[in-house]
Short mmCIF file of C-alpha atoms and ligand atoms in Angstrom, two decimals:
data_model
loop_
_atom_site.label_atom_id
_atom_site.label_comp_id
_atom_site.label_asym_id
_atom_site.label_seq_id
_atom_site.Cartn_x
_atom_site.Cartn_y
_atom_site.Cartn_z
CA UNK A 1 3.66 -19.38 -27.18
CA UNK A 2 3.95 -19.25 -23.38
CA UNK A 3 1.30 -21.44 -21.83
CA UNK A 4 -1.15 -20.13 -18.19
CA UNK A 5 -2.71 -22.55 -16.43
CA UNK A 6 -5.91 -21.92 -13.79
CA UNK A 7 -6.43 -24.21 -11.62
CA UNK A 8 -10.28 -23.06 -10.36
CA UNK A 9 -10.45 -26.47 -7.98
CA UNK A 10 -7.37 -25.06 -5.61
CA UNK A 11 -7.20 -21.57 -3.67
CA UNK A 12 -4.94 -20.10 -1.06
CA UNK A 13 -8.33 -18.24 0.01
CA UNK A 14 -9.97 -14.97 0.13
CA UNK A 15 -7.42 -11.95 -1.02
CA UNK A 16 -8.48 -9.31 1.44
CA UNK A 17 -9.59 -6.32 -0.01
CA UNK A 18 -7.43 -4.24 2.04
CA UNK A 19 -4.32 -5.45 0.00
CA UNK A 20 -5.32 -2.15 -2.49
CA UNK A 21 -4.76 -0.04 0.20
CA UNK A 22 -2.82 2.96 0.49
CA UNK A 23 -1.04 5.39 2.50
CA UNK A 24 -0.85 9.11 3.03
CA UNK A 25 1.29 11.04 5.06
CA UNK A 26 2.31 14.81 5.96
CA UNK A 27 5.01 14.83 3.58
CA UNK A 28 5.71 17.00 0.40
CA UNK A 29 2.35 17.42 -1.11
CA UNK A 30 0.52 14.36 -0.40
CA UNK A 31 -2.12 16.50 2.14
CA UNK A 32 -2.33 19.83 1.57
CA UNK A 33 -2.62 20.20 -2.59
CA UNK A 34 -2.82 16.25 -2.78
CA UNK A 35 -5.89 15.03 -0.99
CA UNK A 36 -6.93 18.36 0.62
CA UNK A 37 -7.24 22.03 0.06
CA UNK A 38 -5.09 24.58 1.78
CA UNK A 39 -7.66 24.99 4.57
CA UNK A 40 -7.65 21.08 5.01
CA UNK A 41 -11.17 20.55 3.12
CA UNK A 42 -10.92 17.38 0.84
CA UNK A 43 -9.83 18.08 -2.68
CA UNK A 44 -12.77 16.94 -4.94
CA UNK A 45 -11.13 15.89 -8.17
CA UNK A 46 -8.48 13.80 -6.16
CA UNK A 47 -11.46 12.36 -4.05
CA UNK A 48 -12.88 11.57 -6.88
CA UNK A 49 -10.77 9.26 -8.73
CA UNK A 50 -9.80 7.55 -5.16
CA UNK A 51 -13.44 6.61 -5.01
CA UNK A 52 -13.33 5.16 -8.50
CA UNK A 53 -10.91 3.46 -7.41
CA UNK A 54 -11.95 1.59 -4.87
CA UNK A 55 -9.84 2.51 -2.41
CA UNK A 56 -10.82 0.27 0.50
CA UNK A 57 -8.59 1.38 3.31
CA UNK A 58 -6.20 4.39 3.82
CA UNK A 59 -3.31 5.02 6.22
CA UNK A 60 -2.36 8.52 7.85
CA UNK A 61 -0.74 10.55 9.10
CA UNK A 62 2.76 8.59 8.15
CA UNK A 63 5.03 7.13 8.03
CA UNK A 64 8.05 9.29 9.87
CA UNK A 65 5.69 11.66 10.76
CA UNK A 66 3.00 9.67 13.15
CA UNK A 67 6.36 9.39 15.62
CA UNK A 68 6.50 13.48 15.75
CA UNK A 69 2.49 13.78 15.49
CA UNK A 70 0.66 15.09 18.38
CA UNK A 71 -3.26 14.33 17.24
CA UNK A 72 -4.72 16.97 19.87
CA UNK A 73 -2.55 19.85 17.27
CA UNK A 74 -5.16 18.51 14.89
CA UNK A 75 -8.61 19.16 15.91
CA UNK A 76 -10.99 22.01 17.32
CA UNK A 77 -11.09 25.57 15.68
CA UNK A 78 -8.57 25.88 12.71
CA UNK A 79 -7.49 29.49 14.01
CA UNK A 80 -6.68 27.98 17.22
CA UNK A 81 -4.61 25.05 15.88
CA UNK A 82 -1.13 24.78 16.64
CA UNK A 83 1.65 25.76 13.91
CA UNK A 84 4.86 23.06 13.87
CA UNK A 85 7.63 22.22 12.03
CA UNK A 86 7.40 18.89 9.99
CA UNK A 87 11.03 17.73 10.86
CA UNK A 88 11.06 14.86 8.80
CA UNK A 89 10.09 16.63 5.39
CA UNK A 90 11.44 19.43 3.99
CA UNK A 91 11.30 21.78 7.89
CA UNK A 92 7.99 23.08 6.39
CA UNK A 93 5.25 24.61 8.71
CA UNK A 94 2.69 22.56 9.47
CA UNK A 95 -0.35 24.58 10.47
CA UNK A 96 -2.46 21.09 11.09
CA UNK A 97 -5.51 22.52 9.25
CA UNK A 98 -5.78 18.88 8.23
CA UNK A 99 -6.42 16.70 11.34
CA UNK A 100 -8.26 13.97 12.87
CA UNK A 101 -11.83 15.03 11.26
CA UNK A 102 -10.58 15.97 8.07
CA UNK A 103 -8.61 12.90 7.85
CA UNK A 104 -11.70 10.76 8.90
CA UNK A 105 -14.16 12.98 6.34
CA UNK A 106 -12.04 12.27 3.65
CA UNK A 107 -12.25 8.18 4.26
CA UNK A 108 -16.04 8.97 4.19
CA UNK A 109 -15.96 10.70 1.02
CA UNK A 110 -13.39 7.73 -0.66
CA UNK A 111 -16.02 5.11 0.84
CA UNK A 112 -12.73 3.42 2.81
CA UNK A 113 -11.78 2.36 6.49
CA UNK A 114 -8.98 4.74 8.26
CA UNK A 115 -6.06 3.00 9.47
CA UNK A 116 -4.34 5.44 11.93
CA UNK A 117 -0.70 5.07 12.75
CA UNK A 118 -0.29 6.35 16.65
CA UNK A 119 2.57 7.65 18.24
CA UNK A 120 5.02 5.99 20.27
CA UNK A 121 8.22 7.59 19.26
CA UNK A 122 7.97 11.11 20.94
CA UNK A 123 4.01 10.28 22.48
CA UNK A 124 2.82 9.00 25.44
CA UNK A 125 0.59 5.93 26.34
CA UNK A 126 -2.34 8.30 27.55
CA UNK A 127 -1.77 10.30 24.34
CA UNK A 128 -2.58 7.19 22.11
CA UNK A 129 -5.08 5.66 24.23
CA UNK A 130 -7.08 9.31 24.24
CA UNK A 131 -7.16 9.49 20.71
CA UNK A 132 -8.50 5.44 20.64
CA UNK A 133 -11.23 7.04 22.76
CA UNK A 134 -11.84 10.31 21.20
CA UNK A 135 -12.60 8.74 17.77
CA UNK A 136 -14.54 5.49 19.34
CA UNK A 137 -16.30 6.27 22.55
CA UNK A 138 -20.25 6.43 21.60
CA UNK A 139 -20.98 7.50 25.30
CA UNK A 140 -20.09 9.99 27.86
CA UNK A 141 -16.40 10.20 28.33
CA UNK A 142 -13.43 12.99 28.31
CA UNK A 143 -12.85 12.54 25.24
CA UNK A 144 -16.04 11.53 23.68
CA UNK A 145 -17.17 14.90 24.79
CA UNK A 146 -14.55 17.02 23.25
CA UNK A 147 -15.19 15.16 19.72
CA UNK A 148 -18.63 15.88 20.17
CA UNK A 149 -17.64 19.90 21.31
CA UNK A 150 -15.59 19.88 17.72
CA UNK A 151 -18.80 19.09 16.03
CA UNK A 152 -18.94 15.19 15.61
CA UNK A 153 -21.89 13.85 17.51
CA UNK A 154 -21.32 9.46 16.41
CA UNK A 155 -17.89 7.89 17.17
CA UNK A 156 -15.79 7.40 14.22
CA UNK A 157 -15.45 3.98 14.76
CA UNK A 158 -11.96 3.51 13.67
CA UNK A 159 -10.80 -0.24 13.51
CA UNK A 160 -7.34 -0.07 12.11
CA UNK A 161 -4.46 1.20 14.87
CA UNK A 162 -0.48 0.57 14.38
CA UNK A 163 1.46 0.82 16.77
CA UNK A 164 4.36 3.43 16.29
CA UNK A 165 5.88 3.43 12.51
CA UNK A 166 9.36 2.69 11.62
CA UNK A 167 10.45 2.20 15.80
CA UNK A 168 13.51 0.16 14.36
CA UNK A 169 14.47 3.48 12.59
CA UNK A 170 12.81 7.18 12.34
CA UNK A 171 10.43 6.03 14.70
CA UNK A 172 12.52 6.32 17.80
CA UNK A 173 15.90 3.82 16.79
CA UNK A 174 14.53 1.15 19.39
CA UNK A 175 15.52 -2.45 19.78
CA UNK A 176 13.11 -5.08 18.90
CA UNK A 177 13.35 -6.01 22.87
CA UNK A 178 12.63 -2.69 23.79
CA UNK A 179 9.90 -2.12 21.31
CA UNK A 180 7.96 -5.74 21.71
CA UNK A 181 7.57 -4.24 25.76
CA UNK A 182 6.78 -1.31 24.48
CA UNK A 183 4.06 -2.62 21.87
CA UNK A 184 2.79 -4.86 24.59
CA UNK A 185 2.08 -1.89 27.21
CA UNK A 186 0.52 0.83 24.55
CA UNK A 187 -1.72 -2.14 23.44
CA UNK A 188 -3.25 -2.84 26.88
CA UNK A 189 -4.43 0.47 27.10
CA UNK A 190 -5.91 0.93 23.32
CA UNK A 191 -9.40 -0.35 24.28
CA UNK A 192 -12.38 -1.39 22.41
CA UNK A 193 -15.29 1.04 22.80
CA UNK A 194 -17.98 -0.76 21.06
CA UNK A 195 -18.51 -3.61 19.04
CA UNK A 196 -18.81 -1.72 16.14
CA UNK A 197 -15.19 -1.00 16.62
CA UNK A 198 -13.04 -3.92 17.90
CA UNK A 199 -9.71 -2.77 17.52
CA UNK A 200 -7.00 -4.33 14.89
CA UNK A 201 -3.58 -3.97 16.34
CA UNK A 202 -0.57 -3.34 14.04
CA UNK A 203 2.41 -3.70 15.45
CA UNK A 204 5.42 -2.13 13.78
CA UNK A 205 7.35 -4.93 11.69
CA UNK A 206 10.82 -5.25 9.70
CA UNK A 207 12.57 -3.47 7.36
CA UNK A 208 12.89 -5.85 4.66
CA UNK A 209 14.62 -9.11 5.68
CA UNK A 210 15.36 -8.25 9.02
CA UNK A 211 13.76 -11.78 10.32
CA UNK A 212 15.38 -11.08 13.93
CA UNK A 213 13.09 -8.02 14.53
CA UNK A 214 9.66 -10.46 13.31
CA UNK A 215 10.76 -12.93 15.18
CA UNK A 216 11.12 -10.98 18.53
CA UNK A 217 8.01 -8.87 18.21
CA UNK A 218 5.93 -12.16 17.38
CA UNK A 219 7.06 -14.01 20.16
CA UNK A 220 7.37 -11.41 23.00
CA UNK A 221 4.28 -9.26 21.54
CA UNK A 222 1.92 -11.45 19.08
CA UNK A 223 -0.27 -12.34 22.05
CA UNK A 224 -1.39 -8.45 22.14
CA UNK A 225 -1.46 -7.86 18.43
CA UNK A 226 -3.15 -8.96 15.30
CA UNK A 227 -0.81 -8.23 12.58
CA UNK A 228 2.92 -6.74 12.31
CA UNK A 229 3.52 -4.36 9.58
CA UNK A 230 6.53 -4.86 6.81
CA UNK A 231 8.15 -2.43 5.09
CA UNK A 232 9.89 -2.69 1.69
CA UNK A 233 10.52 -0.25 -1.44
CA UNK A 234 11.81 -1.24 -4.79
CA UNK A 235 14.94 1.18 -5.83
CA UNK A 236 17.62 0.73 -8.08
CA UNK A 237 21.50 -0.40 -6.92
CA UNK A 238 23.14 3.24 -5.92
CA UNK A 239 26.10 3.84 -4.01
CA UNK A 240 24.35 6.59 -1.81
CA UNK A 241 20.80 8.38 -1.05
CA UNK A 242 20.98 11.41 -2.96
CA UNK A 243 21.68 9.21 -6.49
CA UNK A 244 19.09 6.33 -6.46
CA UNK A 245 18.25 7.53 -10.41
CA UNK A 246 15.79 9.18 -12.41
CA UNK A 247 11.83 7.64 -12.10
CA UNK A 248 11.33 8.52 -16.10
CA UNK A 249 15.39 8.33 -17.49
CA UNK A 250 17.26 5.08 -17.13
CA UNK A 251 18.50 1.98 -19.41
CA UNK A 252 17.66 -1.39 -19.94
CA UNK A 253 19.75 -2.43 -17.12
CA UNK A 254 18.34 -0.42 -14.34
CA UNK A 255 14.94 -1.78 -15.79
CA UNK A 256 15.91 -4.83 -15.03
CA UNK A 257 17.28 -4.38 -11.67
CA UNK A 258 14.22 -2.70 -10.46
CA UNK A 259 12.29 -5.22 -11.90
CA UNK A 260 14.13 -8.05 -9.78
CA UNK A 261 14.37 -6.26 -6.71
CA UNK A 262 10.11 -6.01 -7.11
CA UNK A 263 10.29 -9.64 -7.07
CA UNK A 264 12.01 -10.24 -4.01
CA UNK A 265 8.70 -9.14 -2.28
CA UNK A 266 7.79 -12.78 -2.99
CA UNK A 267 10.93 -14.01 -0.71
CA UNK A 268 9.92 -11.30 2.28
CA UNK A 269 6.47 -12.52 2.38
CA UNK A 270 7.08 -15.89 2.20
CA UNK A 271 9.34 -15.69 5.05
CA UNK A 272 7.84 -13.53 7.16
CA UNK A 273 5.09 -15.85 7.02
CA UNK A 274 7.13 -18.26 8.00
CA UNK A 275 8.01 -16.58 11.15
CA UNK A 276 4.62 -15.55 12.24
CA UNK A 277 3.27 -18.89 11.66
CA UNK A 278 5.82 -19.88 14.53
CA UNK A 279 4.02 -17.99 16.99
CA UNK A 280 0.49 -18.21 15.65
CA UNK A 281 -0.19 -21.32 14.18
CA UNK A 282 -3.33 -20.48 12.98
CA UNK A 283 -2.53 -17.50 11.34
CA UNK A 284 -3.82 -15.07 13.99
CA UNK A 285 -1.04 -12.23 13.25
CA UNK A 286 -1.34 -11.52 9.98
CA UNK A 287 1.35 -9.50 7.44
CA UNK A 288 0.64 -5.94 6.29
CA UNK A 289 3.03 -4.54 3.77
CA UNK A 290 2.08 -1.01 5.15
CA UNK A 291 4.66 0.98 2.89
CA UNK A 292 5.75 -0.71 -0.64
CA UNK A 293 6.34 0.82 -3.75
CA UNK A 294 9.29 2.32 -6.04
CA UNK A 295 11.74 5.34 -4.32
CA UNK A 296 13.28 7.12 -7.12
CA UNK A 297 15.20 10.36 -7.21
CA UNK A 298 12.84 13.50 -6.76
CA UNK A 299 11.77 15.28 -10.28
CA UNK A 300 14.27 17.66 -11.18
CA UNK A 301 13.97 21.25 -9.63
CA UNK A 302 11.45 20.38 -6.87
CA UNK A 303 12.20 19.81 -2.87
CA UNK A 304 14.01 16.76 -2.09
CA UNK A 305 12.09 16.75 1.13
CA UNK A 306 9.04 16.27 -1.16
CA UNK A 307 9.61 13.12 -2.76
CA UNK A 308 8.04 13.94 -5.80
CA UNK A 309 8.67 11.51 -8.52
CA UNK A 310 6.93 10.94 -11.62
CA UNK A 311 5.30 7.27 -12.49
CA UNK A 312 5.82 5.48 -15.93
CA UNK A 313 5.73 2.08 -17.47
CA UNK A 314 8.06 0.61 -15.20
CA UNK A 315 6.19 1.63 -12.40
CA UNK A 316 3.16 -0.15 -13.47
CA UNK A 317 4.58 -3.47 -14.20
CA UNK A 318 6.46 -3.18 -10.34
CA UNK A 319 2.69 -2.36 -9.13
CA UNK A 320 1.30 -5.31 -11.25
CA UNK A 321 4.51 -7.88 -10.03
CA UNK A 322 3.86 -6.98 -6.40
CA UNK A 323 -0.02 -6.89 -6.25
CA UNK A 324 0.10 -10.42 -8.23
CA UNK A 325 2.35 -11.26 -5.24
CA UNK A 326 -0.08 -10.23 -2.65
CA UNK A 327 -3.00 -11.96 -4.45
CA UNK A 328 -0.97 -15.15 -4.26
CA UNK A 329 0.09 -15.04 -0.80
CA UNK A 330 -3.42 -14.26 0.45
CA UNK A 331 -3.17 -16.68 3.44
CA UNK A 332 -0.42 -14.32 5.24
CA UNK A 333 -0.93 -10.88 3.58
CA UNK A 334 -3.73 -9.45 5.01
CA UNK A 335 -3.20 -5.50 3.93
CA UNK A 336 -1.05 -3.38 1.99
CA UNK A 337 -0.61 0.50 1.48
CA UNK A 338 1.21 1.90 -1.66
CA UNK A 339 3.73 4.64 -0.60
CA UNK A 340 2.15 6.85 -1.06
CA UNK A 341 -1.41 7.85 -2.79
CA UNK A 342 -0.90 11.29 -4.17
CA UNK A 343 2.01 13.55 -5.09
CA UNK A 344 4.68 11.16 -3.05
CA UNK A 345 6.86 8.63 -4.48
CA UNK A 346 4.85 5.86 -6.58
CA UNK A 347 1.70 7.79 -6.50
CA UNK A 348 -1.82 7.29 -7.76
CA UNK A 349 -2.40 10.97 -8.61
CA UNK A 350 -0.03 13.94 -9.53
CA UNK A 351 -1.26 17.18 -9.19
CA UNK A 352 -0.29 20.40 -10.03
CA UNK A 353 -2.50 23.67 -9.34
CA UNK A 354 -5.80 22.96 -10.45
CA UNK A 355 -4.83 19.94 -12.84
CA UNK A 356 -4.53 16.12 -11.95
CA UNK A 357 -3.37 13.09 -13.85
CA UNK A 358 -4.04 9.09 -13.23
CA UNK A 359 -0.35 7.83 -13.48
CA UNK A 360 0.20 4.15 -14.99
CA UNK A 361 -0.04 2.78 -11.27
CA UNK A 362 -3.49 4.39 -10.98
CA UNK A 363 -4.85 2.46 -13.92
CA UNK A 364 -2.80 -0.94 -12.66
CA UNK A 365 -4.62 -0.81 -9.44
CA UNK A 366 -7.82 0.04 -11.43
CA UNK A 367 -7.42 -3.05 -13.46
CA UNK A 368 -6.98 -5.19 -10.45
CA UNK A 369 -9.32 -4.09 -8.58
CA UNK A 370 -12.00 -7.28 -9.21
CA UNK A 371 -9.57 -9.05 -7.09
CA UNK A 372 -10.85 -7.29 -3.87
CA UNK A 373 -12.46 -9.76 -1.96
CA UNK A 374 -12.64 -12.50 -4.08
CA UNK A 375 -11.37 -16.24 -4.05
CA UNK A 376 -7.62 -16.52 -4.83
CA UNK A 377 -7.12 -18.84 -7.82
CA UNK A 378 -4.11 -21.51 -7.93
CA UNK A 379 -2.42 -20.45 -11.43
CA UNK A 380 0.95 -21.51 -13.49
CA UNK A 381 2.67 -20.08 -15.54
CA UNK A 382 5.32 -21.45 -18.49
CA UNK A 383 8.22 -18.90 -18.18
CA UNK A 384 11.40 -18.18 -20.06
CA UNK A 385 13.93 -16.01 -17.98
CA UNK A 386 14.92 -12.94 -19.40
CA UNK A 387 18.48 -12.65 -18.82
CA UNK A 388 18.95 -8.75 -19.81
CA UNK A 389 22.69 -8.06 -18.25
CA UNK A 390 22.24 -11.12 -15.74
CA UNK A 391 19.45 -9.72 -13.82
CA UNK A 392 17.02 -13.03 -14.96
CA UNK A 393 13.68 -11.87 -14.17
CA UNK A 394 10.79 -14.04 -15.16
CA UNK A 395 9.28 -12.84 -18.60
CA UNK A 396 5.84 -13.29 -17.70
CA UNK A 397 3.78 -13.20 -13.76
CA UNK A 398 0.49 -13.99 -12.79
CA UNK A 399 -2.04 -14.30 -10.36
CA UNK A 400 -6.42 -14.74 -10.54
CA UNK A 401 -8.90 -15.11 -8.36
CA UNK A 402 -12.94 -15.92 -8.91
CA UNK A 403 -15.35 -13.14 -7.87
CA UNK A 404 -18.84 -14.56 -6.07
CA UNK A 405 -20.54 -13.94 -9.13
CA UNK A 406 -18.52 -16.61 -11.18
CA UNK A 407 -16.44 -14.35 -12.91
CA UNK A 408 -12.33 -15.11 -13.23
CA UNK A 409 -9.89 -12.52 -13.10
CA UNK A 410 -6.47 -13.15 -14.77
CA UNK A 411 -3.63 -10.47 -14.10
CA UNK A 412 -0.24 -10.75 -15.88
CA UNK A 413 2.82 -8.73 -15.75
CA UNK A 414 4.69 -8.99 -19.00
CA UNK A 415 8.20 -8.14 -18.17
CA UNK A 416 9.73 -8.63 -21.73
CA UNK A 417 10.67 -4.53 -23.60
CA UNK A 418 11.59 -6.09 -27.05
CA UNK A 419 8.95 -8.50 -28.03
CA UNK A 420 5.05 -9.48 -27.93
CA UNK A 421 4.43 -12.71 -26.20
CA UNK A 422 1.68 -14.72 -27.36
CA UNK A 423 -0.04 -16.71 -24.68
CA UNK A 424 -2.09 -19.72 -24.51
CA UNK A 425 -4.39 -19.43 -21.12
CA UNK A 426 -6.18 -22.89 -19.78
CA UNK A 427 -8.38 -23.61 -17.64
CA UNK A 428 -8.73 -26.10 -15.15
CA UNK A 429 -11.92 -26.86 -13.12
CA UNK A 430 -14.67 -24.68 -15.43
CA UNK A 431 -15.21 -23.89 -18.84
CA UNK A 432 -15.47 -20.31 -20.51
CA UNK A 433 -18.51 -18.77 -22.22
CA UNK A 434 -16.86 -15.32 -22.74
CA UNK A 435 -13.57 -13.45 -22.01
CA UNK A 436 -12.67 -9.91 -21.88
CA UNK A 437 -9.43 -8.46 -22.11
CA UNK A 438 -7.71 -5.05 -21.10
CA UNK A 439 -4.00 -3.74 -21.22
CA UNK A 440 -1.91 -1.40 -20.32
CA UNK A 441 1.18 -1.05 -22.40
CA UNK A 442 4.19 1.14 -23.94
CA UNK A 443 7.84 2.16 -23.21
CA UNK A 444 9.19 1.60 -19.79
CA UNK A 445 10.02 5.18 -19.52
CA UNK A 446 6.30 6.12 -20.59
CA UNK A 447 3.92 8.55 -18.59
CA UNK A 448 1.84 10.79 -18.33
CA UNK A 449 2.14 14.56 -18.23
CA UNK A 450 0.21 17.17 -17.55
CA UNK A 451 0.39 18.29 -21.29
CA UNK A 452 -0.25 14.70 -22.55
CA UNK A 453 -2.43 12.90 -19.68
CA UNK A 454 -3.42 10.11 -21.18
CA UNK A 455 -0.05 8.78 -22.83
CA UNK A 456 -0.48 5.77 -20.75
CA UNK A 457 -4.21 4.29 -20.21
CA UNK A 458 -5.61 1.06 -20.66
CA UNK A 459 -7.11 -0.07 -23.88
CA UNK A 460 -9.08 -3.21 -25.38
CA UNK A 461 -7.13 -6.48 -26.15
CA UNK A 462 -8.21 -8.78 -27.93
CA UNK A 463 -8.40 -12.21 -26.67
CA UNK A 464 -10.17 -15.37 -28.70
CA UNK A 465 -11.75 -18.05 -26.68
CA UNK A 466 -10.31 -21.96 -27.35
CA UNK A 467 -12.01 -25.37 -26.27
CA UNK A 468 -10.32 -24.85 -23.08
CA UNK A 469 -9.28 -21.18 -22.29
CA UNK A 470 -8.34 -18.39 -24.39
CA UNK A 471 -5.14 -16.79 -26.40
CA UNK A 472 -4.29 -13.90 -26.68
CA UNK A 473 -0.70 -11.46 -27.51
CA UNK A 474 0.66 -9.48 -24.69
CA UNK A 475 2.60 -6.24 -26.02
CA UNK A 476 6.13 -5.68 -24.97
CA UNK A 477 6.36 -4.14 -21.32
CA UNK A 478 2.85 -4.35 -20.43
CA UNK A 479 0.07 -5.50 -17.75
CA UNK A 480 -3.05 -7.13 -18.94
CA UNK A 481 -6.07 -8.04 -17.18
CA UNK A 482 -8.72 -10.60 -18.44
CA UNK A 483 -12.13 -11.33 -17.15
CA UNK A 484 -13.39 -14.75 -18.01
CA UNK A 485 -17.43 -15.71 -17.96
CA UNK A 486 -17.98 -19.14 -17.01
CA UNK A 487 -20.40 -20.85 -19.28
O1 AHR B 1 7.16 7.05 2.91
C1 AHR B 1 8.21 7.84 3.37
C2 AHR B 1 8.95 7.46 4.52
O2 AHR B 1 9.09 6.19 4.10
C3 AHR B 1 8.29 7.25 5.67
O3 AHR B 1 7.64 8.47 6.25
C4 AHR B 1 8.65 6.26 6.34
O4 AHR B 1 7.94 5.17 6.87
C5 AHR B 1 9.85 4.84 5.36
O5 AHR B 1 10.70 5.41 5.92
#
């Protein structure tokens, strides 16, 4: 029996809905065959699934691709658009059928905010500044006129702009001092064209635990930006990049290694947050985790440059742990974008021809949806340490929030793959009138296939009211969500 406490009297603040954001890159089948058809038009079944998920924000066009992308190649009549080579991802041909207008149409149909990563690595300040003018200028100007010529009268009002991607790596192998100067320069020329599109500027942040990067950029460019973007992927221990381990076929040691590494996000967010606060005591500088998720070997027989991987209950646990961490650090994390939304890395949706399936990770995001913009509540879980092969992870990890209508959502990841866990949940500061549970459970390697797309799907979970909360039993290897209606 484990005890979980929810304290409705204490909160770290509001959970920014953008923590539940996504990322789409011109990589493999994320765009063509994923979000869009070959001609760049939105793919209706995928868009409907993402709309249902409540995607708040979508980052595009990369990733590494962003620092090779010249946006003017992707506007105007499709027959006249340039065909280029996607040098980062498989050397495939990119005909630019999906460009700025197509991306913003996808966002409109999903009902989410766009977040555009601009090219700092191989572009120019003028090119980036023109892109902002093209998207946001309401009046007469060269770029606004060009947009109108291409069929869009009204400005798109894109607020979120990323200043380069992984500038310490694929974005130009820069030193933080050099990047900080460039970031200042770019930032000066990215203008607010209207009050409806006050820009939110996101600088390239660190990889994992590179605190020197965070400190240098925050100190030198912090006054010109709104946030820094951290990248952290959860992987197995591996000797070389070609052997990161299978996404579906893994042993217990690999399971617990991956879960332990997912929990490392807590330390990263805590420490980078602390550094940011040194340079913005009023918490003005936010942390955006705009790439996170699992990264395993590609599915056998698929293009290694396409990063197509299956998605199991292990991925669901990683998603649940990470989202709980973000919820609990909502005073620091202002946005996060899991990589990537369709057919790439830890995807929500996989497609094969006309077929589409929802992954276990999709279901976790859906079960957590009510956390978006809710007030985080302090929680405490009495845990046991699971000591499989000395990996040492807690058996249960939680977060909770209260929505505007008073309802409380408690989300719990139960990491023990061998036994069920009875839990007693106690509520401090309020009384429950009703409780409803939903659970996603299965063997760690369980996943959905096109032949059996419902193998891992949420189902109802019994929960019983008590004098000061409720009780329930968490199945082995599961993610649970409990909605409490206060009396
Ligand atoms: O998400 C795949 C790649 O991972 C991105 O393009 C890059 O930014 C990161 O290294």
